[in-house]
PDB file of C-alpha atoms and ligand atoms in Angstrom:
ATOM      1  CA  UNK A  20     -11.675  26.964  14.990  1.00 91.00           C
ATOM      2  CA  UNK A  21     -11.945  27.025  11.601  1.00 96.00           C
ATOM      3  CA  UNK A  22     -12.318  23.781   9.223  1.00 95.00           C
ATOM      4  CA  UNK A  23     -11.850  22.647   5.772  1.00 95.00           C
ATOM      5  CA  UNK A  24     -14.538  21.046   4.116  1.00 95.00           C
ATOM      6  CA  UNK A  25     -15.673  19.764   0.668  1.00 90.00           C
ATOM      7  CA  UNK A  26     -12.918  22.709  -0.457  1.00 89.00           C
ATOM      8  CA  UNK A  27     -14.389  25.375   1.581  1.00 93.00           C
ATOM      9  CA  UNK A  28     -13.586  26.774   4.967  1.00 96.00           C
ATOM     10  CA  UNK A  29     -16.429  27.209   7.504  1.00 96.00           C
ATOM     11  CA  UNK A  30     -16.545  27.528  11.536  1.00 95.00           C
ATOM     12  CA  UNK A  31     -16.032  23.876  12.854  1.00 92.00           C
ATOM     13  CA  UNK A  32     -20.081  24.450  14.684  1.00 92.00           C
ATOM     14  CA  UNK A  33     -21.519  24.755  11.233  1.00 93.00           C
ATOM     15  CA  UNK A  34     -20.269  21.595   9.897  1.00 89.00           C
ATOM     16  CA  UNK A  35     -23.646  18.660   9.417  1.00 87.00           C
ATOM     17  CA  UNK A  36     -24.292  15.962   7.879  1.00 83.00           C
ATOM     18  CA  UNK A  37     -27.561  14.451   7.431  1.00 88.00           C
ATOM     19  CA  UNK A  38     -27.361  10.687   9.746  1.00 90.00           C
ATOM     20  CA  UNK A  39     -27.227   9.002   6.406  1.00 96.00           C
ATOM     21  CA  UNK A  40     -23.688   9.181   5.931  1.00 96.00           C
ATOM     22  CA  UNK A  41     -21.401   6.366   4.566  1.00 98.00           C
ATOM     23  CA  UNK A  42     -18.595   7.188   7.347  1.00 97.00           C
ATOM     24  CA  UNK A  43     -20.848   6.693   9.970  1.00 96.00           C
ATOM     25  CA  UNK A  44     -23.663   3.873   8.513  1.00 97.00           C
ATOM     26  CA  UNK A  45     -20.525   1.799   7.192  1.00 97.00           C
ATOM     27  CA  UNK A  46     -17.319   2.971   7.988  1.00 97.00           C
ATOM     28  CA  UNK A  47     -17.153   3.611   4.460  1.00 98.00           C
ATOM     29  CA  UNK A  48     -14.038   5.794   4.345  1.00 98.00           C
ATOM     30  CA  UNK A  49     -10.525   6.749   4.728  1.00 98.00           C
ATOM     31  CA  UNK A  50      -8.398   9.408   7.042  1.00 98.00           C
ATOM     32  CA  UNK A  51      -5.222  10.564   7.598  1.00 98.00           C
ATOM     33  CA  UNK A  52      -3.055  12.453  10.578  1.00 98.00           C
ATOM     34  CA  UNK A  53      -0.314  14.554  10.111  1.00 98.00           C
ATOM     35  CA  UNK A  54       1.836  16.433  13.139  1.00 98.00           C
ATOM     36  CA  UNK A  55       2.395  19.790  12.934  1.00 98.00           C
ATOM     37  CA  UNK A  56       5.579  21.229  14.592  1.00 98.00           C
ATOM     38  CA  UNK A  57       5.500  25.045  15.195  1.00 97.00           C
ATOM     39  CA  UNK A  58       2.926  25.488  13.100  1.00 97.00           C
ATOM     40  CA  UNK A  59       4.276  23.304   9.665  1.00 98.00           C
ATOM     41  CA  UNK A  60       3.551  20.075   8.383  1.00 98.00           C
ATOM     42  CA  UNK A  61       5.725  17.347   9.143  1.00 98.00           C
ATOM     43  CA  UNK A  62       6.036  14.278   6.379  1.00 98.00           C
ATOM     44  CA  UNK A  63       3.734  16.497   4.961  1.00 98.00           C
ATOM     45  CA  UNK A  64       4.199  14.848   0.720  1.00 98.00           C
ATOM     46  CA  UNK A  65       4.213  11.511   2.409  1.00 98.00           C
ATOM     47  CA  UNK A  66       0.866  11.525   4.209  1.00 98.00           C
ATOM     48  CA  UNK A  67      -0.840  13.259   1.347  1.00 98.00           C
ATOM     49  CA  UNK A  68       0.394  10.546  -1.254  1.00 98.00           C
ATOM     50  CA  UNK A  69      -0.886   7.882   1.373  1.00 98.00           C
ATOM     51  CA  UNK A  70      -4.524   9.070   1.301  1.00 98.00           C
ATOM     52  CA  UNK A  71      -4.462   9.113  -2.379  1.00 98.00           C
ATOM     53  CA  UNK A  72      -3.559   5.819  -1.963  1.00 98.00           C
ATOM     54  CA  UNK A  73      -6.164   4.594   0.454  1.00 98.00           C
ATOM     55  CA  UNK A  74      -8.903   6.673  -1.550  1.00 98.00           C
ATOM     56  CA  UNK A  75      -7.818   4.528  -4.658  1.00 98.00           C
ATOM     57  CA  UNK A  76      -8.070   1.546  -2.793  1.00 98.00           C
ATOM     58  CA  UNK A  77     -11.252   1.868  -2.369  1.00 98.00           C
ATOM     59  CA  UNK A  78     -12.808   3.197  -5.239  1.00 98.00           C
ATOM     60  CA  UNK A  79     -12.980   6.713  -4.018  1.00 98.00           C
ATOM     61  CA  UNK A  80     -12.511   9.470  -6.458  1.00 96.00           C
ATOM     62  CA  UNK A  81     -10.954  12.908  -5.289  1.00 96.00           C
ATOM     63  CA  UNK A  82     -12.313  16.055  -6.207  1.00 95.00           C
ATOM     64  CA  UNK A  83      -8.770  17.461  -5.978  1.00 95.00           C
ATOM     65  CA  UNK A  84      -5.699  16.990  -7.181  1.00 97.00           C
ATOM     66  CA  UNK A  85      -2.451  16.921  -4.715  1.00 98.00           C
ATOM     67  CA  UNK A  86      -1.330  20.067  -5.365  1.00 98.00           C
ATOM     68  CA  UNK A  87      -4.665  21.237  -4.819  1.00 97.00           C
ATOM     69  CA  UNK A  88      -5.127  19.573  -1.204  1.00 97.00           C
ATOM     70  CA  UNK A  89      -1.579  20.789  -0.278  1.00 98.00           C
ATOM     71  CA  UNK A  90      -2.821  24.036  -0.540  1.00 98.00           C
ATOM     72  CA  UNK A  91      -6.166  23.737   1.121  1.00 97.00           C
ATOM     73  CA  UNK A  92      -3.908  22.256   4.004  1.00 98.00           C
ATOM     74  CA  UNK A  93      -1.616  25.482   4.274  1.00 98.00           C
ATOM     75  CA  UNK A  94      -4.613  27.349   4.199  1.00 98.00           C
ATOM     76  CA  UNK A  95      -6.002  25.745   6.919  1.00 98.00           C
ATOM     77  CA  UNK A  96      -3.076  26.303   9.191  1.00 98.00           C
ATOM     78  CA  UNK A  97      -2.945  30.043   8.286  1.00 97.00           C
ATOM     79  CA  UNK A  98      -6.736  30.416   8.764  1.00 97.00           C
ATOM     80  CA  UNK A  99      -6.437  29.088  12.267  1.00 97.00           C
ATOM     81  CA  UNK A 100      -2.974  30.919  12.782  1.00 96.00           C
ATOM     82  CA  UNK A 101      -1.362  27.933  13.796  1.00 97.00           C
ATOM     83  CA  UNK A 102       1.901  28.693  15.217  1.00 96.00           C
ATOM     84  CA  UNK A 103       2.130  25.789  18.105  1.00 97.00           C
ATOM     85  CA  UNK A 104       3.083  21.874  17.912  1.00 98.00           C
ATOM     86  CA  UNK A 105      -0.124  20.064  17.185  1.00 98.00           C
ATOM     87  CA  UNK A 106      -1.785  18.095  14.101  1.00 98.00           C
ATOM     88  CA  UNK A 107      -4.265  17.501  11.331  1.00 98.00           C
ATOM     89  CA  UNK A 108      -6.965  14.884  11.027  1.00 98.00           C
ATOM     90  CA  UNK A 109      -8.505  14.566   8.083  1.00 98.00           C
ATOM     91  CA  UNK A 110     -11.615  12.278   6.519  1.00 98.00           C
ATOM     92  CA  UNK A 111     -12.774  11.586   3.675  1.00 98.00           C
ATOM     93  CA  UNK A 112     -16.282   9.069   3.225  1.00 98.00           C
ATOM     94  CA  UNK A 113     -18.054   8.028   0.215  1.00 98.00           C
ATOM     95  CA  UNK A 114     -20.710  10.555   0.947  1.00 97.00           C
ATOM     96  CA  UNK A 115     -23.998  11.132   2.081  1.00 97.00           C
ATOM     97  CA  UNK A 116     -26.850   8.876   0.840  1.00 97.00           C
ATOM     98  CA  UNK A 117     -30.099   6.262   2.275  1.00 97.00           C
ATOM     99  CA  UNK A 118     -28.847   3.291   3.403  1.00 97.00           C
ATOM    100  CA  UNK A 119     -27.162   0.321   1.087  1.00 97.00           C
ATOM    101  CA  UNK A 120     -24.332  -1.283   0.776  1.00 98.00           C
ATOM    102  CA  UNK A 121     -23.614  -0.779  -3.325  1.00 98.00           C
ATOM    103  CA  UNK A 122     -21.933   2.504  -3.895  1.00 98.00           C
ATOM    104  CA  UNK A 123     -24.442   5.576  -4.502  1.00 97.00           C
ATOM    105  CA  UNK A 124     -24.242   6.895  -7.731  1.00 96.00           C
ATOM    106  CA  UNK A 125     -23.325  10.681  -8.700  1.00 95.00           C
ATOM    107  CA  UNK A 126     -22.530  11.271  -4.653  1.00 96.00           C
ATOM    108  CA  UNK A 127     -19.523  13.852  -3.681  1.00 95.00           C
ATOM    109  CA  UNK A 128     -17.440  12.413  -0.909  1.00 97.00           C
ATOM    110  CA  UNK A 129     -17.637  14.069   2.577  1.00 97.00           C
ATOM    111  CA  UNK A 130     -14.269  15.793   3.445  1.00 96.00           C
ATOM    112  CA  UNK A 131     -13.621  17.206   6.242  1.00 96.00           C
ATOM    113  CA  UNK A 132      -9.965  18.663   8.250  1.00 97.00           C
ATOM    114  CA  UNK A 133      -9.424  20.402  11.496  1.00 97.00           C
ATOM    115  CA  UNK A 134      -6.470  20.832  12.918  1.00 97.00           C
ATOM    116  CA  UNK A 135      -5.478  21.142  16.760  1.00 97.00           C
ATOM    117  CA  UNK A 136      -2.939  21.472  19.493  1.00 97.00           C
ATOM    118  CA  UNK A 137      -0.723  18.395  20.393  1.00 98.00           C
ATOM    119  CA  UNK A 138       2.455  19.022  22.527  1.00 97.00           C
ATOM    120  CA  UNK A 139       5.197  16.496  22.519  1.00 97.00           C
ATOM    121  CA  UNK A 140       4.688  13.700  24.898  1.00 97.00           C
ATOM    122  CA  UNK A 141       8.458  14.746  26.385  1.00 98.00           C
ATOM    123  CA  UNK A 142       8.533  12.336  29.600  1.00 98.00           C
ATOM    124  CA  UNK A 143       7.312   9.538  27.291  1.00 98.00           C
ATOM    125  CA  UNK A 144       9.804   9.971  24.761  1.00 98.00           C
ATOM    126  CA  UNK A 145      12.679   9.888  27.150  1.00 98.00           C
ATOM    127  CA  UNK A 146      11.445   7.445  29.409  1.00 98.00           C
ATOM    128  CA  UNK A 147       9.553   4.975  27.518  1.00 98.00           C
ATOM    129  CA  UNK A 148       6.592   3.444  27.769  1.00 98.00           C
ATOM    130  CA  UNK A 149       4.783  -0.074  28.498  1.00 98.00           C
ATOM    131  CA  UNK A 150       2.294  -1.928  26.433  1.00 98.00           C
ATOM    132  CA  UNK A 151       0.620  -5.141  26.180  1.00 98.00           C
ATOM    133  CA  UNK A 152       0.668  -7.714  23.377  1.00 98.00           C
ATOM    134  CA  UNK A 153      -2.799  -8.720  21.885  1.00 98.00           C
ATOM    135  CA  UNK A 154      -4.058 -10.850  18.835  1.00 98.00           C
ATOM    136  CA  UNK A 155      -4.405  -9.198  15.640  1.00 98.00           C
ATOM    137  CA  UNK A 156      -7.726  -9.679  14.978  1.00 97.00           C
ATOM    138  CA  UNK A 157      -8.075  -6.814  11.950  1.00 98.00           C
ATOM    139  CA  UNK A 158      -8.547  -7.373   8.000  1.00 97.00           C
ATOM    140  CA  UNK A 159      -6.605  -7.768   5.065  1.00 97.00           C
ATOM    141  CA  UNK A 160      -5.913  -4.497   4.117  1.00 98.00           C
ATOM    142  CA  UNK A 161      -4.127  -2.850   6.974  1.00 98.00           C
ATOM    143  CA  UNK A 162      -2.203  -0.672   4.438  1.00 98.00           C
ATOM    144  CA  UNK A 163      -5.334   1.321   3.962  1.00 98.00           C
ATOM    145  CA  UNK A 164      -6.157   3.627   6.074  1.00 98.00           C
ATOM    146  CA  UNK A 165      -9.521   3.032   7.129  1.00 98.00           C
ATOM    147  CA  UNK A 166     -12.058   4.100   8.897  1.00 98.00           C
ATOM    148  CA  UNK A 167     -13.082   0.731  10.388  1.00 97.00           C
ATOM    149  CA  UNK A 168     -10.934   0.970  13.492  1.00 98.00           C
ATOM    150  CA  UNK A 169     -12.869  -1.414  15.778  1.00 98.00           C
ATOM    151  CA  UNK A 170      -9.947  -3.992  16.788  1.00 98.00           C
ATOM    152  CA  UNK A 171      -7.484  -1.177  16.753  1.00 98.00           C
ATOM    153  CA  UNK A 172     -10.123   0.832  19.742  1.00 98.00           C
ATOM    154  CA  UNK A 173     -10.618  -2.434  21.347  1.00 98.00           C
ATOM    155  CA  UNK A 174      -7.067  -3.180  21.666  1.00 98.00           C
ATOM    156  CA  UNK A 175      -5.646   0.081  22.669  1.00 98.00           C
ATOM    157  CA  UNK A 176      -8.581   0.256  25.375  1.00 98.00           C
ATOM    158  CA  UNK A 177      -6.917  -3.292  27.068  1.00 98.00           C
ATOM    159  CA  UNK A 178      -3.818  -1.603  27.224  1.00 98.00           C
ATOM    160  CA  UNK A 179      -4.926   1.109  28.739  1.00 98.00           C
ATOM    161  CA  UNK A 180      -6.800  -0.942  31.077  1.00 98.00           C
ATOM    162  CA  UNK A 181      -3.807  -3.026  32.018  1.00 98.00           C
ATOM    163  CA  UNK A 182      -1.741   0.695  32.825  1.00 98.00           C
ATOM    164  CA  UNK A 183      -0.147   0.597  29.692  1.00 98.00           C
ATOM    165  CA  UNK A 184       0.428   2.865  26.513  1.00 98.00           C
ATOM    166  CA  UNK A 185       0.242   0.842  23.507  1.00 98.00           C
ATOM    167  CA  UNK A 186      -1.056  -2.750  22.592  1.00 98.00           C
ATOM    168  CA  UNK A 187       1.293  -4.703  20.306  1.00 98.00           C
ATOM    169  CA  UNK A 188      -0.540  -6.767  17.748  1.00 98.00           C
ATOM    170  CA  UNK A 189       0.539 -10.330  16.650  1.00 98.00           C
ATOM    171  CA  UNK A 190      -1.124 -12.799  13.913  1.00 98.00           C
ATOM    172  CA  UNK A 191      -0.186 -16.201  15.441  1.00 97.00           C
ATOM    173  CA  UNK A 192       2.558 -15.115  17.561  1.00 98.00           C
ATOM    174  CA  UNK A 193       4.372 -12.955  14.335  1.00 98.00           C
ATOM    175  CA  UNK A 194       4.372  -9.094  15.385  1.00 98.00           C
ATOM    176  CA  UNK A 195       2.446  -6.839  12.996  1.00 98.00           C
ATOM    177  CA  UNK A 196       2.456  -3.372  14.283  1.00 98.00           C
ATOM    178  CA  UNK A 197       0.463  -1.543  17.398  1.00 98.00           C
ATOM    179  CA  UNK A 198      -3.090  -0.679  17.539  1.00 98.00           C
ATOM    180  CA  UNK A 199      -1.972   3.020  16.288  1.00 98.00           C
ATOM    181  CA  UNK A 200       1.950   2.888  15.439  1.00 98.00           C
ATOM    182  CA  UNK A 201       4.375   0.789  13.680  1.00 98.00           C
ATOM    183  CA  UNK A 202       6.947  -0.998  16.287  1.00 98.00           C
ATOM    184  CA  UNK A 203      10.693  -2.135  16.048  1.00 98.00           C
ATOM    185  CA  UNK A 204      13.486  -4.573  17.374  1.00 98.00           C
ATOM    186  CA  UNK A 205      16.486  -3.808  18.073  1.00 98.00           C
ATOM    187  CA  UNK A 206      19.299  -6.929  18.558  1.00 98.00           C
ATOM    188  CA  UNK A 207      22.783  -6.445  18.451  1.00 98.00           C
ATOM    189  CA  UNK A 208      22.095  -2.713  17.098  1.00 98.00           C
ATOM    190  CA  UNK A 209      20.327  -4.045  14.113  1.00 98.00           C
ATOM    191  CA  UNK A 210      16.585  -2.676  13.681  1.00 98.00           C
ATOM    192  CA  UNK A 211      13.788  -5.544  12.645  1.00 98.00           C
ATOM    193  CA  UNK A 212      10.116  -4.432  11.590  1.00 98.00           C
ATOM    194  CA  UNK A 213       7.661  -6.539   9.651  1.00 98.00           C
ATOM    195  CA  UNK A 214       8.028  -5.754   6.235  1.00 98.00           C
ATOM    196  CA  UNK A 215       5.507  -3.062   4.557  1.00 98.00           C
ATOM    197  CA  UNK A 216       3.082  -5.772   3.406  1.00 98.00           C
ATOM    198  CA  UNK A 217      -0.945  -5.510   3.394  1.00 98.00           C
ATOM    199  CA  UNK A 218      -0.877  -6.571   7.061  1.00 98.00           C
ATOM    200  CA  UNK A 219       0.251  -3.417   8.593  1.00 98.00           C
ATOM    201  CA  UNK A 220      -0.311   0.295   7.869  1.00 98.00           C
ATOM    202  CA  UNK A 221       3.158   1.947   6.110  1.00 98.00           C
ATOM    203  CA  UNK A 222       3.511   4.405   8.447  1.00 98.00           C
ATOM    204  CA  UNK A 223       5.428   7.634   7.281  1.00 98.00           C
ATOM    205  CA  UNK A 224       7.382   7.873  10.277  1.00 98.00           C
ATOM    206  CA  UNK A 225       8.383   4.320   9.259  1.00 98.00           C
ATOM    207  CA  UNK A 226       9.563   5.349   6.042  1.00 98.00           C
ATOM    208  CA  UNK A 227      11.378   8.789   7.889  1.00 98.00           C
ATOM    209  CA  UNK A 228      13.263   5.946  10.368  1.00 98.00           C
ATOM    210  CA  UNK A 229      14.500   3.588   7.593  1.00 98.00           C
ATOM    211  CA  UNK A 230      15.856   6.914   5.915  1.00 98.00           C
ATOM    212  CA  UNK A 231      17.337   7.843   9.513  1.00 98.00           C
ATOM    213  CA  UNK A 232      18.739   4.553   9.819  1.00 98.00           C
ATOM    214  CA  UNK A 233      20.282   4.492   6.561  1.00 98.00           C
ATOM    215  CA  UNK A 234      22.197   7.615   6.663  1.00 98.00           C
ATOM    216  CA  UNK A 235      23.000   6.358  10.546  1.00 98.00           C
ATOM    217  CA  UNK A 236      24.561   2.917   8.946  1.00 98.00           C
ATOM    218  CA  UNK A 237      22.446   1.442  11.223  1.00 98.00           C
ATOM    219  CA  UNK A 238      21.079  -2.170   9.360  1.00 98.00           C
ATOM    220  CA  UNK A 239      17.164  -1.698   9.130  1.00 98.00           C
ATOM    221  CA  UNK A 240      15.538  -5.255   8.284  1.00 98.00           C
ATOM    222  CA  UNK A 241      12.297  -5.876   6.816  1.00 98.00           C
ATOM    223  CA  UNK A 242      11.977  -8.866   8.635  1.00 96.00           C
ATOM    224  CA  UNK A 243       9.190  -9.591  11.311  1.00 95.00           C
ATOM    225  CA  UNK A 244       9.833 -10.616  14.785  1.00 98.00           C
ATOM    226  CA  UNK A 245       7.694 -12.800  17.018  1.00 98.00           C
ATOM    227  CA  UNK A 246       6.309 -12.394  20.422  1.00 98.00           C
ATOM    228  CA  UNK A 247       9.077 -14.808  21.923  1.00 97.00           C
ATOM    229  CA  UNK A 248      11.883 -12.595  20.198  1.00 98.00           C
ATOM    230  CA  UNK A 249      10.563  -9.837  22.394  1.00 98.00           C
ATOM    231  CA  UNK A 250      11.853 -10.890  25.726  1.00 95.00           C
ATOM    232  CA  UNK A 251      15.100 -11.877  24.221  1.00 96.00           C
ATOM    233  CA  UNK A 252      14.975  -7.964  22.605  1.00 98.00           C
ATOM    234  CA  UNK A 253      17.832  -5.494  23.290  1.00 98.00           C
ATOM    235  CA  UNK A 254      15.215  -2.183  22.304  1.00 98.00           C
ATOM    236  CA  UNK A 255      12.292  -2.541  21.508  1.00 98.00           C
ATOM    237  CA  UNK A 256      10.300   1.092  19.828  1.00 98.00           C
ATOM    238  CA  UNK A 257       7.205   2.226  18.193  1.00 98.00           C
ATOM    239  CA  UNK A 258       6.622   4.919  15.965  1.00 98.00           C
ATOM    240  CA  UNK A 259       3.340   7.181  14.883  1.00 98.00           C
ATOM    241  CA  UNK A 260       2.694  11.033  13.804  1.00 98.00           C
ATOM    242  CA  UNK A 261       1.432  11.532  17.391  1.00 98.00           C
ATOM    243  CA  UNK A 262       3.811  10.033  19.430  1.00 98.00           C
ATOM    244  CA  UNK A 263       7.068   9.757  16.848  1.00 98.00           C
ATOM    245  CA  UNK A 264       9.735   7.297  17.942  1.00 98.00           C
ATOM    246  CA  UNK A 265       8.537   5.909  21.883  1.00 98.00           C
ATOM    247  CA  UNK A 266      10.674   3.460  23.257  1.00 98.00           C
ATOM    248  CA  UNK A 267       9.052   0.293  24.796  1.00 98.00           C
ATOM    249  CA  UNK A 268      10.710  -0.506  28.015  1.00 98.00           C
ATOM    250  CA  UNK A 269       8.492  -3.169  29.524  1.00 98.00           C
ATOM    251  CA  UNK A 270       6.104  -5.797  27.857  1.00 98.00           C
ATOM    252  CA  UNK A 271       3.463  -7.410  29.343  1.00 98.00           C
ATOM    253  CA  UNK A 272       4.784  -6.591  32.659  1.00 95.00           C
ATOM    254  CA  UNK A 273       8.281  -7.755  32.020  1.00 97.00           C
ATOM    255  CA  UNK A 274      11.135  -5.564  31.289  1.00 97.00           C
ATOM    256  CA  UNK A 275      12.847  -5.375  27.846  1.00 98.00           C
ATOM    257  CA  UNK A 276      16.884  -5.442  28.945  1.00 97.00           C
ATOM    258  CA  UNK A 277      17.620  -2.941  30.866  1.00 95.00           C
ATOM    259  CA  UNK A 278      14.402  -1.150  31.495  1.00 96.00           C
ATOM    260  CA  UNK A 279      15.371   2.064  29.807  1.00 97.00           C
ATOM    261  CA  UNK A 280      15.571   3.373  26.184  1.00 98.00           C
ATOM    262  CA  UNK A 281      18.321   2.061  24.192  1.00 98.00           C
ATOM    263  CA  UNK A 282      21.402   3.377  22.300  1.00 98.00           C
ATOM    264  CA  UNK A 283      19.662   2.777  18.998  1.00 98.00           C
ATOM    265  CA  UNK A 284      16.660   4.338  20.063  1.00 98.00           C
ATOM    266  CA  UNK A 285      18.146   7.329  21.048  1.00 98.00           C
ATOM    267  CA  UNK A 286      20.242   7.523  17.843  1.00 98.00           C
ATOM    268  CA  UNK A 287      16.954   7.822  15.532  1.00 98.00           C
ATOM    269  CA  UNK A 288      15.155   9.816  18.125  1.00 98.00           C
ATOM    270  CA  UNK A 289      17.882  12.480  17.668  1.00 98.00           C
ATOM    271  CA  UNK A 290      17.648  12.010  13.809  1.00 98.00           C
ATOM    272  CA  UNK A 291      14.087  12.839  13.964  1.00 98.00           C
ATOM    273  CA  UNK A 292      14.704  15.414  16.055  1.00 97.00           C
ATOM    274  CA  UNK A 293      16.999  17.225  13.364  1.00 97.00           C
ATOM    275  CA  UNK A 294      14.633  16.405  10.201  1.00 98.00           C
ATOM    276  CA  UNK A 295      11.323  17.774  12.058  1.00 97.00           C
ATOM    277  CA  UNK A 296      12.744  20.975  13.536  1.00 93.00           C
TER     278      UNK A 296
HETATM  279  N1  PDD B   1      -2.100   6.310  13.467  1.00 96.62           N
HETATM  280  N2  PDD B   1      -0.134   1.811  12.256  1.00 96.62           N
HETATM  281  C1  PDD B   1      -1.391   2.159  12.562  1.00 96.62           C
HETATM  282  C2  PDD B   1      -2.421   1.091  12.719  1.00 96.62           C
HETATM  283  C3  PDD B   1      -1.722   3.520  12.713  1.00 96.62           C
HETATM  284  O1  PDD B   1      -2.992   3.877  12.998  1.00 96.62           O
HETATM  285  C4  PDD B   1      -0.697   4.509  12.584  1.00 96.62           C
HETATM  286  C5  PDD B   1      -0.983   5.972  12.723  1.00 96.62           C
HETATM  287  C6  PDD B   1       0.606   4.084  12.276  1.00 96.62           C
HETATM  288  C7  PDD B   1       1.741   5.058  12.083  1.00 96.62           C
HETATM  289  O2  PDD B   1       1.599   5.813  10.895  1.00 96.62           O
HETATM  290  P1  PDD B   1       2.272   7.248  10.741  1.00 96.62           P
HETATM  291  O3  PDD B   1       3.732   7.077  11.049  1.00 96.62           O
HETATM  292  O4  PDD B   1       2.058   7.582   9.317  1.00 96.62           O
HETATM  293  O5  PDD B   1       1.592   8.187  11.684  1.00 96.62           O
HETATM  294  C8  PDD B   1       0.848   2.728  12.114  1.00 96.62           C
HETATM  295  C9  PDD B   1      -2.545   7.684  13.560  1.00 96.62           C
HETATM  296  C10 PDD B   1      -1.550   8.598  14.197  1.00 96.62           C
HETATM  297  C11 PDD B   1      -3.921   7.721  14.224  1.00 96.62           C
HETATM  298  O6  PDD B   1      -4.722   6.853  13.891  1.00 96.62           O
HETATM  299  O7  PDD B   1      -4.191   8.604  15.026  1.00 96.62           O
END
C-alpha cells in the first residue's frame, strides 16, 4: 500500500517517526475519516473543510491549501488503484520534537493518509443493532476532531463487552452522540438530535441526513433527547462514515418499539443510498 505523507507518497513500511512525536507524547493532533464507495470519496468537501476546522482550532497551521489536499487525496486513491468500497484515515500532529508541553517552534506537522478496504456492514444496516448507554465523560470541545479519544475507546470497549455495537453517551441523563457516530430519535416521524454545539462532533453524515430529511419533508429538530425519552422512542439511529445510517433496535437490553428498523429510518437510509452511489 502506498501512503501520503508530509505531501509525498512513499510505501506505508517506510513511514517513521522518531518516539518524540506530539501525536503520540500528547495526543497533540487532529484526524479525519472519509468512506470511499467504489473507489470515490463520499462527503468528500465536507470532511476536508472539517479538518481545516479542527487544525484551526488548535493552532495548527497547514502546509496546504484545500485544493491542494483534495488532490493529494485523489492521488492517493489512484496510486493504490482503489476501485472497492473502503475509506481514508488521515492525521495530522503538531510534529516531531523533545518533550514539552508549549508548542515547538519552526516544527512541520506530521501528516500522514492511507486508505483501505471497508465493505458495507449490510446485515447491520438492515437489521439494526444494540448498544449501551454510558456517561459522557469527554471535554469541551467535542466538535474537534481530536486525537485524544480515551473516553470514546473506553466506552465503545463496554459496549462491546456487554454484546453490543455502539455506546450512547449522555451528560446528566441529556444524549450527546455515540462513542464514534452521531445518534437520532424518531417520535411520531419527527427526527430529534442534539443540536451541533461544542459537545458533540458535527458529523458529515449528520449534515447529509438533515439535507435527506429536508428534501424528504421529514421535520429534523435540533433538539436533544434524554435517556428516559429513549424507551418511550419510536426509532431510534446512529450515523458515522463507517457505518452510515444504523438503526438502534434495542437499548440497554430493552427493545426500542417494535424491535426492528423503522419507517423513518428506512426513508433516509434509501436517501443515502441514492446520494452515495
Ligand atoms: N468517527 N461522533 C464521533 C465522536 C465520531 O468519532 C464520528 C466519526 C462521528 C460521525 O462523523 P462522520 O459522520 O463525519 O463520520 C460522530 C469516525 C468514523 C472514526 O472515528 O472512525
Amino acid at each position: 500500500p502506498i501512503i501520503m505523507t508530509q505531501s509525498k507518497f512513499i510505501h506505508q513500511d517506510h513511514l517513521s517517526y522518531p518516539f518524540e512525536e506530539r501525536g503520540l507524547q500528547f495526543g497533540d493532533g487532529i484526524y479525519e475519516v472519509i468512506r470511499i464507495y467504489n473507489g470515490k470519496y463520499y462527503l468528500f468537501e465536507e470532511h476536508i473543510d472539517r479538518l481545516f476546522r479542527s487544525a484551526a482550532a488548535i493552532k495548527i497551521n497547514l502546509p496546504f491549501s484545500k485544493d491542494d489536499l483534495s488532490n493529494l487525496l485523489l492521488q492517493l486513491l489512484d496510486k493504490n488503484k482503489m476501485k472497492t468500497d473502503g475509506k481514508v484515515y488521515m492525521q495530522v500532529t503538531r510534529g516531531s520534537a523533545p518533550r514539552d508541553h508549549v508548542f515547538p517552534i519552526d516544527v512541520l506537522p506530521n501528516i500522514y493518509a492511507y486508505i483501505e478496504d471497508l465493505p458495507r456492514k449490510l446485515e447491520n444496516l438492515e437489521n439494526g443493532v444494540n448498544a449501551i448507554t454510558e456517561r459522557d465523560i469527554r471535554w469541551e470541545n467535542c466538535y474537534i476532531k481530536s486525537l485524544n479519544l480515551l473516553p470514546n475507546v473506553l466506552a465503545k470497549q463496554t459496549a462491546k463487552e456487554n454484546g453490543c455495537y455502539e455506546a450512547i453517551l449522555h451528560k446528566d441523563g441529556l444524549v450527546t452522540e455515540c462513542s464514534s457516530s452521531n445518534v437520532y430519535l424518531v417520535k411520531n416521524e419527527e427526527i430529534y438530535t442534539h443540536p451541533a454545539t461544542n459537545h458533540i462532533l458535527h458529523g458529515c453524515v449528520r449534515m447529509a441526513i438533515e439535507r435527506f430529511a429536508h428534501e424528504l419533508n421529514i421535520p429534523f429538530h435540533e433538539d436533544g433527547f434524554t435517556v428516559e425519552d429513549i424507551s418511550l422512542a419510536d426509532e431510534l439511529f446512529l450515523s458515522s462514515s463507517t457505518s452510515e445510517i444504523m438503526p438502534i433496535v434495542k437499548v440497554d437490553n430493552t427493545q426500542i418499539s417494535t424491535g426492528k428498523p423503522g419507517k423513518v429510518t428506512k426513508q433516509l437510509q434509501a436517501a443515502y443510498e441514492k446520494d452515495a452511489h
